[in-house]
Amino acid sequence: MTEKIVILDFGSQVTQLIGRRLRELNVYCEIYPYNKIPALDGSVKGIILSGSPFSVRDANAPQADLSDIKGKIPLLGICYGAQYLAEKFGGKVNASIAREYGRAILKIRAQDSPLLKGVSDKSQVWMSHGDTIEKLPDNAEVIASTDDVENAAYYIKGEKTYAVQFHPEVYHTVEGSKILANFALGICGCKGDWTPASFIDTTVAELKNRLGDDKVILGLSGGVDSTVAAVLLHKAIGKNLTCIFVNNGLLRKNEFEDVLASYQDMGLNVIGADASKAFIEQLKGVTEPEKKRKVIGRLFIETFDEYAHRIENARWLAQGTIYPDIIESASVNGPSSTIKSHHNVGGLPEKMNLKIVEPLRALFKDEVRRVGRALGIKDELIGRHPFPGPSLGIRIIGEVTEEKLRILREADDIFIRGLREYRIDGVPSASDPTMTATNLYDSIWQAGAILLPVQSVGVMGDERTYESTIALRAVISTDGMTADWVHLPYDFMAKVSNDIINKVRGVNRVVYDISSKPPATIEWE
């Protein structure tokens, strides 16, 4: 039974960061809505209460039943969690006269506190709250303050219950990881032995036990999630796994052939399903983004289903679902509103009457890559940028045509090859900060070209032109939920722009997208 920390989510935008910091400490954790507390068996070593956009003074403030938790197992309240513990158990929370948003300096009041062991006095922390804890419960004691907040951290006497008004999970809290380590490894007694190697051993054993001799079908995309899922399944069930890679006609230049070739020496049973003509035909006249996604998603399901039915006695459909997908679908406010369709292969299990297996559902994206490296998967697959399921279909704004695909493929190929070839001094890799990036591609989370429905006047030679515009997009991120645009070198931008305009017939203008997410999404459609 894997030991774990349970994080109760009260709706904070940075709840996932708590989980990520714990995973970096090799401590397994799971995130649950505050009102869906899991069974507290012997595997649960501690509980963390997250922050929240609510005030504890609101009539509709989220309430959690802590009767089986507080005083019985280690408990840490963060921001709203700290205020909730104070208000619920005899203290007082009021609107703050001096609100704290941003950096603050922590003054340690109890040097012997297990939670603050090794934390420097006057360490920088990150505050984000409009309320303040005016009075602590009678059996509580302050362990740290700031200039504006007396009760910045406290504990309950006689219990392993701790609370901090600041956010230890964000990078701006300089020694936040040390505080979380003190709680998880010290106060909770976690061993910190949840590593990629241990995950592989445990997962392969579980897959063998669960799947037995059943046949499994997996949709490969060439991306890191489906690749790692395939290799894990192959280790568990060998030849009983069949992988299907669908060519939807919207892939990047030579991608169908290159991806199939990259799997040849991996021992995977991969079928290439070329349905490109059907996709292009069905997309004629379709311009609305969501409708395009649905057409592509429906045809993907039909194609996948056709090829899957050639595999006799298949019982399972494997998917590369990862932990952020699980968290989002079980969020505090229920499943998130539809931002885009066809994120995964929705509809397939019901259509094919198959059971689902998701080997990566416990992992964040960067953990998937670390597991992939531990499995010995090639860096060209592990470091591959995320690529949308609808492919170039949502990077062509408006109707998709063969001519537009030709233009976009050529421009995108020049951009991506340029990123791979441009050498830089070693910086942390975007896909895994523990690795070193020596080219622009590996230093970026995701990049691609977009063909705009805009034609503009240009001059080529002595002739006036009226041709298409290409937008380039490159972002840095940790999990795709937020992203910032990359400050690409000017000499690189100049060369790529010049190459696209000179070598791609039909383009006379190149622009660069400098929008962050939010408010803009990474993709344009």
Coordinates of C-alpha atoms in Angstrom, one line a residue, residues 1-470:
M1 CA 0.0 0.0 0.0
T2 CA 1.6 3.3 -1.2
E3 CA 1.9 5.9 1.5
K4 CA 0.4 9.3 0.6
I5 CA -0.5 12.8 1.6
V6 CA -4.1 13.8 0.8
I7 CA -4.6 17.4 -0.4
L8 CA -8.2 18.8 0.1
D9 CA -8.9 21.3 -2.6
F10 CA -10.9 24.4 -1.6
G11 CA -10.7 25.9 -5.1
S12 CA -7.3 27.5 -5.1
Q13 CA -5.7 28.1 -8.5
V14 CA -2.4 26.8 -7.2
T15 CA -3.6 23.6 -5.4
Q16 CA -1.8 21.5 -8.1
L17 CA 1.4 23.2 -7.1
I18 CA 1.2 21.7 -3.6
G19 CA 1.0 18.3 -5.2
R20 CA 3.9 19.0 -7.6
R21 CA 6.1 20.2 -4.7
L22 CA 5.4 17.0 -2.7
R23 CA 6.1 14.8 -5.7
E24 CA 9.4 16.6 -6.1
L25 CA 10.2 15.4 -2.6
N26 CA 9.3 11.8 -3.8
V27 CA 6.2 11.9 -1.7
Y28 CA 3.1 10.5 -3.3
C29 CA 0.0 12.6 -2.9
E30 CA -3.6 12.8 -4.2
I31 CA -5.9 15.8 -4.6
Y32 CA -9.6 15.6 -3.7
P33 CA -12.4 18.1 -3.5
Y34 CA -12.9 19.3 0.1
N35 CA -16.3 17.7 0.2
K36 CA -15.1 14.3 -1.0
I37 CA -12.6 13.2 1.6
P38 CA -11.3 9.6 0.8
A39 CA -11.2 6.8 3.3
L40 CA -8.5 7.5 5.8
D41 CA -6.8 4.1 5.8
G42 CA -3.3 3.3 7.0
S43 CA -1.8 4.7 3.7
V44 CA -2.8 8.3 4.5
K45 CA 0.0 9.9 6.4
G46 CA -1.2 13.4 6.5
I47 CA -3.8 16.0 5.2
I48 CA -3.2 19.4 3.6
L49 CA -6.0 22.0 3.3
S50 CA -5.5 24.2 0.3
G51 CA -6.1 27.9 -0.3
S52 CA -9.4 29.2 -1.7
P53 CA -10.9 32.2 -3.6
F54 CA -13.5 32.3 -0.8
S55 CA -13.4 34.0 2.5
V56 CA -14.2 31.9 5.6
R57 CA -16.6 34.6 6.5
D58 CA -18.7 34.0 3.3
A59 CA -22.1 32.4 3.8
N60 CA -21.3 29.9 1.1
A61 CA -17.7 29.3 2.2
P62 CA -16.6 25.7 1.6
Q63 CA -16.8 23.5 4.7
A64 CA -14.9 20.3 5.3
D65 CA -15.7 17.6 7.9
L66 CA -12.4 17.3 9.9
S67 CA -13.9 15.2 12.7
D68 CA -11.9 12.2 11.7
I69 CA -8.8 14.2 10.9
K70 CA -7.9 17.0 13.3
G71 CA -5.9 15.7 16.2
K72 CA -5.8 12.2 14.8
I73 CA -3.4 12.5 11.9
P74 CA -1.0 15.3 10.9
L75 CA -2.8 18.3 9.3
L76 CA -1.5 21.4 7.6
G77 CA -3.7 24.4 6.6
I78 CA -2.5 26.7 3.9
C79 CA -3.9 30.3 3.5
Y80 CA -7.7 29.6 3.5
G81 CA -6.9 26.3 5.2
A82 CA -5.1 28.2 8.0
Q83 CA -8.0 30.6 8.4
Y84 CA -10.6 27.8 8.3
L85 CA -8.8 25.9 11.1
A86 CA -8.7 29.1 13.2
E87 CA -12.3 30.1 12.6
K88 CA -13.7 26.6 13.0
F89 CA -12.0 25.8 16.2
G90 CA -12.4 28.9 18.4
G91 CA -10.4 31.6 16.7
K92 CA -11.5 34.7 14.8
V93 CA -10.9 35.8 11.2
N94 CA -11.7 39.3 10.0
A95 CA -11.2 41.4 6.9
S96 CA -7.7 42.7 7.0
I97 CA -6.9 46.4 7.3
A98 CA -3.5 45.8 5.9
R99 CA -4.0 43.2 3.2
E100 CA -1.0 41.2 2.0
Y101 CA -0.5 40.3 -1.6
G102 CA 2.9 39.4 -2.7
R103 CA 6.3 39.1 -1.0
A104 CA 6.6 39.3 2.8
I105 CA 9.4 38.5 5.2
L106 CA 8.8 35.8 7.7
K107 CA 10.0 36.2 11.3
I108 CA 10.5 32.9 13.1
R109 CA 9.0 33.0 16.6
A110 CA 9.6 29.4 17.5
Q111 CA 13.0 28.2 16.3
D112 CA 12.3 24.7 17.6
S113 CA 9.1 24.2 15.6
P114 CA 9.1 21.0 13.5
L115 CA 7.4 22.7 10.7
L116 CA 10.0 25.5 10.4
K117 CA 13.1 23.4 11.1
G118 CA 16.0 24.8 9.1
V119 CA 14.0 27.7 7.7
S120 CA 16.0 31.0 7.9
D121 CA 14.7 33.9 10.0
K122 CA 13.6 36.7 7.6
S123 CA 13.0 34.2 4.8
Q124 CA 10.8 35.5 1.9
V125 CA 7.3 34.1 1.6
W126 CA 4.4 34.8 -0.7
M127 CA 1.1 36.1 0.7
S128 CA -2.3 36.3 -1.1
H129 CA -5.1 37.0 1.3
G130 CA -7.7 39.7 2.1
D131 CA -8.6 38.3 5.5
T132 CA -6.4 37.9 8.5
I133 CA -6.5 35.7 11.6
E134 CA -7.2 38.2 14.4
K135 CA -7.4 35.6 17.2
L136 CA -6.1 32.1 17.4
P137 CA -7.9 29.2 19.1
D138 CA -7.1 29.0 22.8
N139 CA -4.9 25.9 22.4
A140 CA -2.9 27.4 19.5
E141 CA 0.5 29.1 19.5
V142 CA 2.2 31.4 17.0
I143 CA 5.4 30.1 15.4
A144 CA 6.0 32.9 12.8
S145 CA 4.9 36.4 11.9
T146 CA 5.4 39.1 9.3
D147 CA 5.4 42.9 9.7
D148 CA 1.7 43.0 8.9
V149 CA 0.4 39.6 10.0
E150 CA 0.9 38.5 13.6
N151 CA -0.4 35.0 13.1
A152 CA 1.4 34.1 9.9
A153 CA 2.0 30.5 11.1
Y154 CA 0.8 28.6 14.1
Y155 CA 0.3 25.1 15.6
I156 CA -2.3 23.5 17.9
K157 CA -0.7 22.3 21.1
G158 CA -0.9 18.6 21.8
E159 CA -1.6 17.9 18.1
K160 CA 0.3 17.6 14.8
T161 CA -1.9 20.4 13.4
Y162 CA -0.1 23.2 11.7
A163 CA -1.1 26.2 9.6
V164 CA 0.5 28.9 7.5
Q165 CA -1.1 32.1 6.2
F166 CA 1.3 32.2 3.2
H167 CA 1.7 29.8 0.2
P168 CA 4.8 27.5 0.7
E169 CA 4.0 25.8 -2.7
V170 CA 4.8 28.8 -4.9
Y171 CA 8.3 29.5 -6.1
H172 CA 8.3 33.0 -4.5
T173 CA 8.3 31.4 -1.1
V174 CA 12.0 30.8 -1.1
E175 CA 12.1 28.0 1.4
G176 CA 8.6 26.7 0.8
S177 CA 9.8 23.2 -0.3
K178 CA 11.7 22.9 3.0
I179 CA 8.5 23.7 4.9
L180 CA 6.6 21.1 2.9
A181 CA 9.4 18.6 3.4
N182 CA 9.3 19.2 7.2
F183 CA 5.6 18.4 7.2
A184 CA 5.6 15.4 4.8
L185 CA 8.9 13.8 5.7
G186 CA 9.3 14.9 9.3
I187 CA 5.9 15.4 10.9
C188 CA 4.0 12.9 8.8
G189 CA 6.9 10.4 8.7
C190 CA 6.7 9.7 4.9
K191 CA 9.7 7.8 3.5
G192 CA 10.1 9.8 0.3
D193 CA 10.6 6.7 -1.8
W194 CA 8.1 7.4 -4.5
T195 CA 10.5 7.5 -7.5
P196 CA 10.1 6.8 -11.3
A197 CA 11.7 3.4 -10.7
S198 CA 9.3 2.5 -7.9
F199 CA 6.3 3.8 -10.0
I200 CA 7.4 1.5 -12.9
D201 CA 7.7 -1.5 -10.7
T202 CA 4.4 -1.0 -8.9
T203 CA 2.5 0.0 -12.1
V204 CA 3.7 -3.0 -14.2
A205 CA 2.8 -5.4 -11.4
E206 CA -0.7 -3.9 -11.1
L207 CA -1.2 -4.0 -14.9
K208 CA -0.2 -7.7 -15.0
N209 CA -2.6 -8.5 -12.2
R210 CA -5.4 -6.4 -13.6
L211 CA -5.1 -7.3 -17.3
G212 CA -4.0 -10.9 -17.1
D213 CA -4.1 -12.4 -20.7
D214 CA -6.6 -9.8 -22.0
K215 CA -5.8 -7.9 -25.2
V216 CA -5.4 -4.1 -25.0
I217 CA -5.7 -1.5 -27.7
L218 CA -3.9 1.9 -27.4
G219 CA -4.1 5.0 -29.6
L220 CA -0.6 6.2 -30.2
S221 CA 0.0 9.8 -31.2
G222 CA 3.8 10.0 -31.1
G223 CA 3.5 12.2 -28.0
V224 CA 5.1 11.5 -24.7
D225 CA 2.0 10.4 -22.8
S226 CA 0.8 7.7 -25.2
T227 CA 4.4 6.6 -25.8
V228 CA 5.1 6.1 -22.1
A229 CA 1.7 4.4 -21.5
A230 CA 2.5 2.0 -24.4
V231 CA 5.9 1.0 -23.1
L232 CA 4.5 0.4 -19.6
L233 CA 1.8 -1.8 -21.0
H234 CA 4.2 -3.6 -23.2
K235 CA 6.4 -4.4 -20.2
A236 CA 3.3 -5.8 -18.5
I237 CA 1.5 -7.7 -21.3
G238 CA 3.9 -7.9 -24.2
K239 CA 2.3 -9.0 -27.5
N240 CA -1.2 -8.6 -26.1
L241 CA -0.9 -4.8 -26.7
T242 CA -1.8 -3.4 -30.1
C243 CA -1.2 0.3 -30.8
I244 CA -3.0 2.2 -33.6
F245 CA -1.6 5.5 -35.0
V246 CA -4.2 7.3 -37.0
N247 CA -3.1 9.7 -39.8
N248 CA -5.9 12.3 -39.9
G249 CA -4.3 14.2 -42.8
L250 CA -3.6 17.1 -40.5
L251 CA -0.2 16.0 -39.2
R252 CA 3.0 17.9 -39.5
K253 CA 5.4 17.4 -42.4
N254 CA 6.4 13.7 -42.7
E255 CA 5.0 13.1 -39.2
F256 CA 3.1 9.9 -40.0
E257 CA 6.1 8.2 -41.5
D258 CA 8.6 9.6 -38.9
V259 CA 6.5 8.5 -35.9
L260 CA 6.0 5.0 -37.3
A261 CA 9.7 4.7 -37.9
S262 CA 10.5 5.9 -34.4
Y263 CA 8.6 3.0 -32.9
Q264 CA 10.1 0.3 -35.1
D265 CA 12.9 -0.6 -32.7
M266 CA 10.8 -0.5 -29.5
G267 CA 9.1 -3.9 -29.9
L268 CA 5.7 -2.3 -30.0
N269 CA 3.0 -3.7 -32.2
V270 CA 2.0 -0.6 -34.1
I271 CA -0.6 -0.3 -36.9
G272 CA -0.6 2.8 -39.1
A273 CA -4.2 3.8 -40.1
D274 CA -4.1 6.3 -43.0
A275 CA -7.5 8.0 -43.2
S276 CA -6.2 11.4 -44.4
K277 CA -8.4 11.7 -47.4
A278 CA -11.6 11.1 -45.4
F279 CA -10.7 13.8 -42.9
I280 CA -9.9 16.4 -45.5
E281 CA -13.1 15.7 -47.4
Q282 CA -15.3 16.0 -44.2
L283 CA -13.7 19.3 -43.3
K284 CA -14.6 21.0 -46.5
G285 CA -16.6 24.2 -45.8
V286 CA -16.2 23.8 -42.0
T287 CA -14.9 27.1 -40.4
E288 CA -16.2 27.2 -36.8
P289 CA -13.5 25.9 -34.4
E290 CA -15.6 23.7 -32.2
K291 CA -17.3 22.2 -35.2
K292 CA -13.9 21.4 -36.7
R293 CA -12.9 19.7 -33.5
K294 CA -16.0 17.6 -33.4
V295 CA -15.7 16.5 -37.0
I296 CA -12.1 15.5 -36.4
G297 CA -13.0 13.8 -33.1
R298 CA -15.9 11.8 -34.8
L299 CA -13.7 10.7 -37.7
F300 CA -10.9 9.7 -35.3
I301 CA -13.3 7.5 -33.4
E302 CA -14.7 5.9 -36.6
T303 CA -11.2 5.2 -38.0
F304 CA -9.9 3.9 -34.7
D305 CA -13.0 1.7 -34.3
E306 CA -12.6 0.3 -37.8
Y307 CA -9.0 -0.8 -37.2
A308 CA -9.6 -1.9 -33.6
H309 CA -12.3 -4.3 -34.7
R310 CA -9.7 -6.2 -36.7
I311 CA -8.2 -7.2 -33.4
E312 CA -10.1 -10.2 -32.1
N313 CA -11.1 -10.4 -28.4
A314 CA -9.8 -7.0 -27.3
R315 CA -11.2 -6.2 -23.9
W316 CA -9.4 -2.9 -22.9
L317 CA -8.8 0.5 -24.3
A318 CA -5.7 2.2 -22.9
Q319 CA -5.4 6.0 -22.7
G320 CA -2.6 8.3 -21.9
T321 CA -4.7 10.3 -19.3
I322 CA -2.5 12.1 -16.8
Y323 CA -3.2 13.5 -13.4
P324 CA -4.2 17.1 -14.3
D325 CA -7.0 15.6 -16.5
I326 CA -8.3 13.7 -13.5
I327 CA -8.1 16.7 -11.2
E328 CA -9.9 18.9 -13.7
S329 CA -12.8 16.4 -14.2
A330 CA -13.3 16.1 -10.4
S331 CA -12.8 19.8 -9.5
V332 CA -14.4 21.6 -6.6
N333 CA -17.0 23.1 -8.9
G334 CA -17.6 19.9 -10.9
P335 CA -16.3 19.2 -14.3
S336 CA -14.9 22.2 -16.0
S337 CA -16.9 23.9 -18.8
T338 CA -15.9 22.8 -22.3
I339 CA -13.0 24.8 -23.5
K340 CA -12.2 22.5 -26.4
S341 CA -13.4 19.1 -27.6
H342 CA -11.4 16.1 -28.5
H343 CA -8.8 16.6 -25.8
N344 CA -8.7 12.8 -25.4
V345 CA -10.5 10.0 -27.3
G346 CA -13.9 10.6 -25.7
G347 CA -16.7 8.3 -27.0
L348 CA -14.5 5.4 -27.8
P349 CA -15.1 3.2 -24.7
E350 CA -18.9 3.4 -25.1
K351 CA -18.8 2.8 -28.8
M352 CA -16.5 -0.2 -28.6
N353 CA -17.8 -1.7 -25.4
L354 CA -14.3 -1.7 -23.9
K355 CA -13.0 -1.2 -20.4
I356 CA -10.6 1.6 -19.7
V357 CA -7.0 1.4 -18.4
E358 CA -5.0 4.5 -17.7
P359 CA -1.5 3.7 -16.6
L360 CA -0.4 7.3 -16.2
R361 CA -3.4 8.7 -14.3
A362 CA -1.3 9.3 -11.2
L363 CA 1.4 11.4 -12.9
F364 CA 2.0 15.0 -13.7
K365 CA 3.4 15.8 -17.2
D366 CA 7.0 16.2 -16.0
E367 CA 6.7 13.0 -14.0
V368 CA 5.6 11.2 -17.2
R369 CA 8.8 12.3 -18.9
R370 CA 11.0 11.2 -15.9
V371 CA 9.3 7.8 -16.0
G372 CA 9.9 7.6 -19.7
R373 CA 13.6 8.2 -19.3
A374 CA 13.7 5.6 -16.6
L375 CA 12.1 3.2 -19.1
G376 CA 14.9 4.0 -21.6
I377 CA 12.7 5.7 -24.2
K378 CA 14.5 7.9 -26.7
D379 CA 14.9 11.6 -25.9
E380 CA 13.4 12.5 -29.3
L381 CA 10.1 11.0 -28.1
I382 CA 10.3 12.1 -24.4
G383 CA 11.2 15.7 -25.2
R384 CA 8.6 16.1 -27.9
H385 CA 6.4 19.2 -27.5
P386 CA 2.7 18.7 -26.8
F387 CA 0.7 18.6 -30.0
P388 CA -3.1 19.1 -30.1
G389 CA -5.3 16.1 -30.9
P390 CA -7.0 17.9 -33.9
S391 CA -3.5 18.6 -35.1
L392 CA -3.0 21.4 -37.8
G393 CA -6.8 21.5 -38.2
I394 CA -6.9 24.1 -35.3
R395 CA -3.8 25.9 -36.5
I396 CA -5.4 26.8 -39.7
I397 CA -7.9 29.5 -38.8
G398 CA -11.0 28.9 -40.9
E399 CA -11.6 26.2 -43.5
V400 CA -8.9 23.5 -43.9
T401 CA -7.8 22.9 -47.5
E402 CA -4.9 20.9 -49.0
E403 CA -3.2 24.2 -50.1
K404 CA -3.4 25.7 -46.7
L405 CA -2.0 22.5 -45.2
R406 CA 0.9 22.7 -47.6
I407 CA 1.7 26.2 -46.6
L408 CA 1.4 25.6 -42.9
R409 CA 3.4 22.3 -43.0
E410 CA 6.3 24.0 -44.7
A411 CA 6.3 27.1 -42.5
D412 CA 6.0 25.0 -39.3
D413 CA 8.8 22.7 -40.4
I414 CA 11.1 25.6 -40.9
F415 CA 10.2 27.0 -37.5
I416 CA 10.6 23.7 -35.6
R417 CA 13.8 22.7 -37.4
G418 CA 15.2 26.2 -36.6
L419 CA 14.4 25.8 -32.9
R420 CA 16.2 22.4 -32.9
E421 CA 19.3 23.8 -34.7
Y422 CA 19.7 27.0 -32.7
R423 CA 22.3 26.3 -30.0
I424 CA 22.2 28.0 -26.6
D425 CA 24.2 27.8 -23.4
G426 CA 22.8 25.1 -21.1
V427 CA 19.6 26.1 -19.4
P428 CA 17.0 23.9 -17.6
S429 CA 14.9 21.9 -20.0
A430 CA 11.3 22.9 -20.3
S431 CA 10.2 19.3 -20.3
D432 CA 12.2 18.4 -17.2
P433 CA 14.1 21.0 -15.1
T434 CA 16.5 18.3 -13.9
M435 CA 17.8 18.0 -17.5
T436 CA 19.8 20.6 -19.5
A437 CA 18.6 22.1 -22.8
T438 CA 21.3 23.1 -25.3
N439 CA 18.9 24.2 -28.1
L440 CA 15.9 26.4 -28.3
Y441 CA 13.5 23.5 -28.9
D442 CA 14.3 21.8 -25.6
S443 CA 14.1 25.0 -23.7
I444 CA 10.5 25.6 -24.8
W445 CA 7.3 23.9 -23.7
Q446 CA 5.4 24.1 -26.9
A447 CA 5.9 25.8 -30.3
G448 CA 4.2 25.9 -33.7
A449 CA 3.0 28.0 -36.6
I450 CA -0.5 29.2 -37.3
L451 CA -1.9 30.1 -40.7
L452 CA -4.1 33.2 -40.4
P453 CA -7.1 34.0 -42.6
V454 CA -5.4 37.2 -43.5
Q455 CA -3.7 38.3 -46.7
S456 CA -1.6 41.4 -46.9
V457 CA 0.2 43.4 -49.5
G458 CA 3.9 42.7 -50.0
V459 CA 6.7 43.3 -52.5
M460 CA 8.8 40.4 -53.8
G461 CA 11.3 41.4 -56.4
D462 CA 9.6 44.1 -58.5
E463 CA 6.2 42.6 -58.1
R464 CA 3.3 43.4 -55.8
T465 CA 2.0 40.4 -53.9
Y466 CA -1.1 39.7 -51.9
E467 CA -0.4 36.6 -49.8
S468 CA -0.9 34.8 -46.5
T469 CA 0.3 35.6 -43.0
I470 CA 2.0 33.1 -40.7

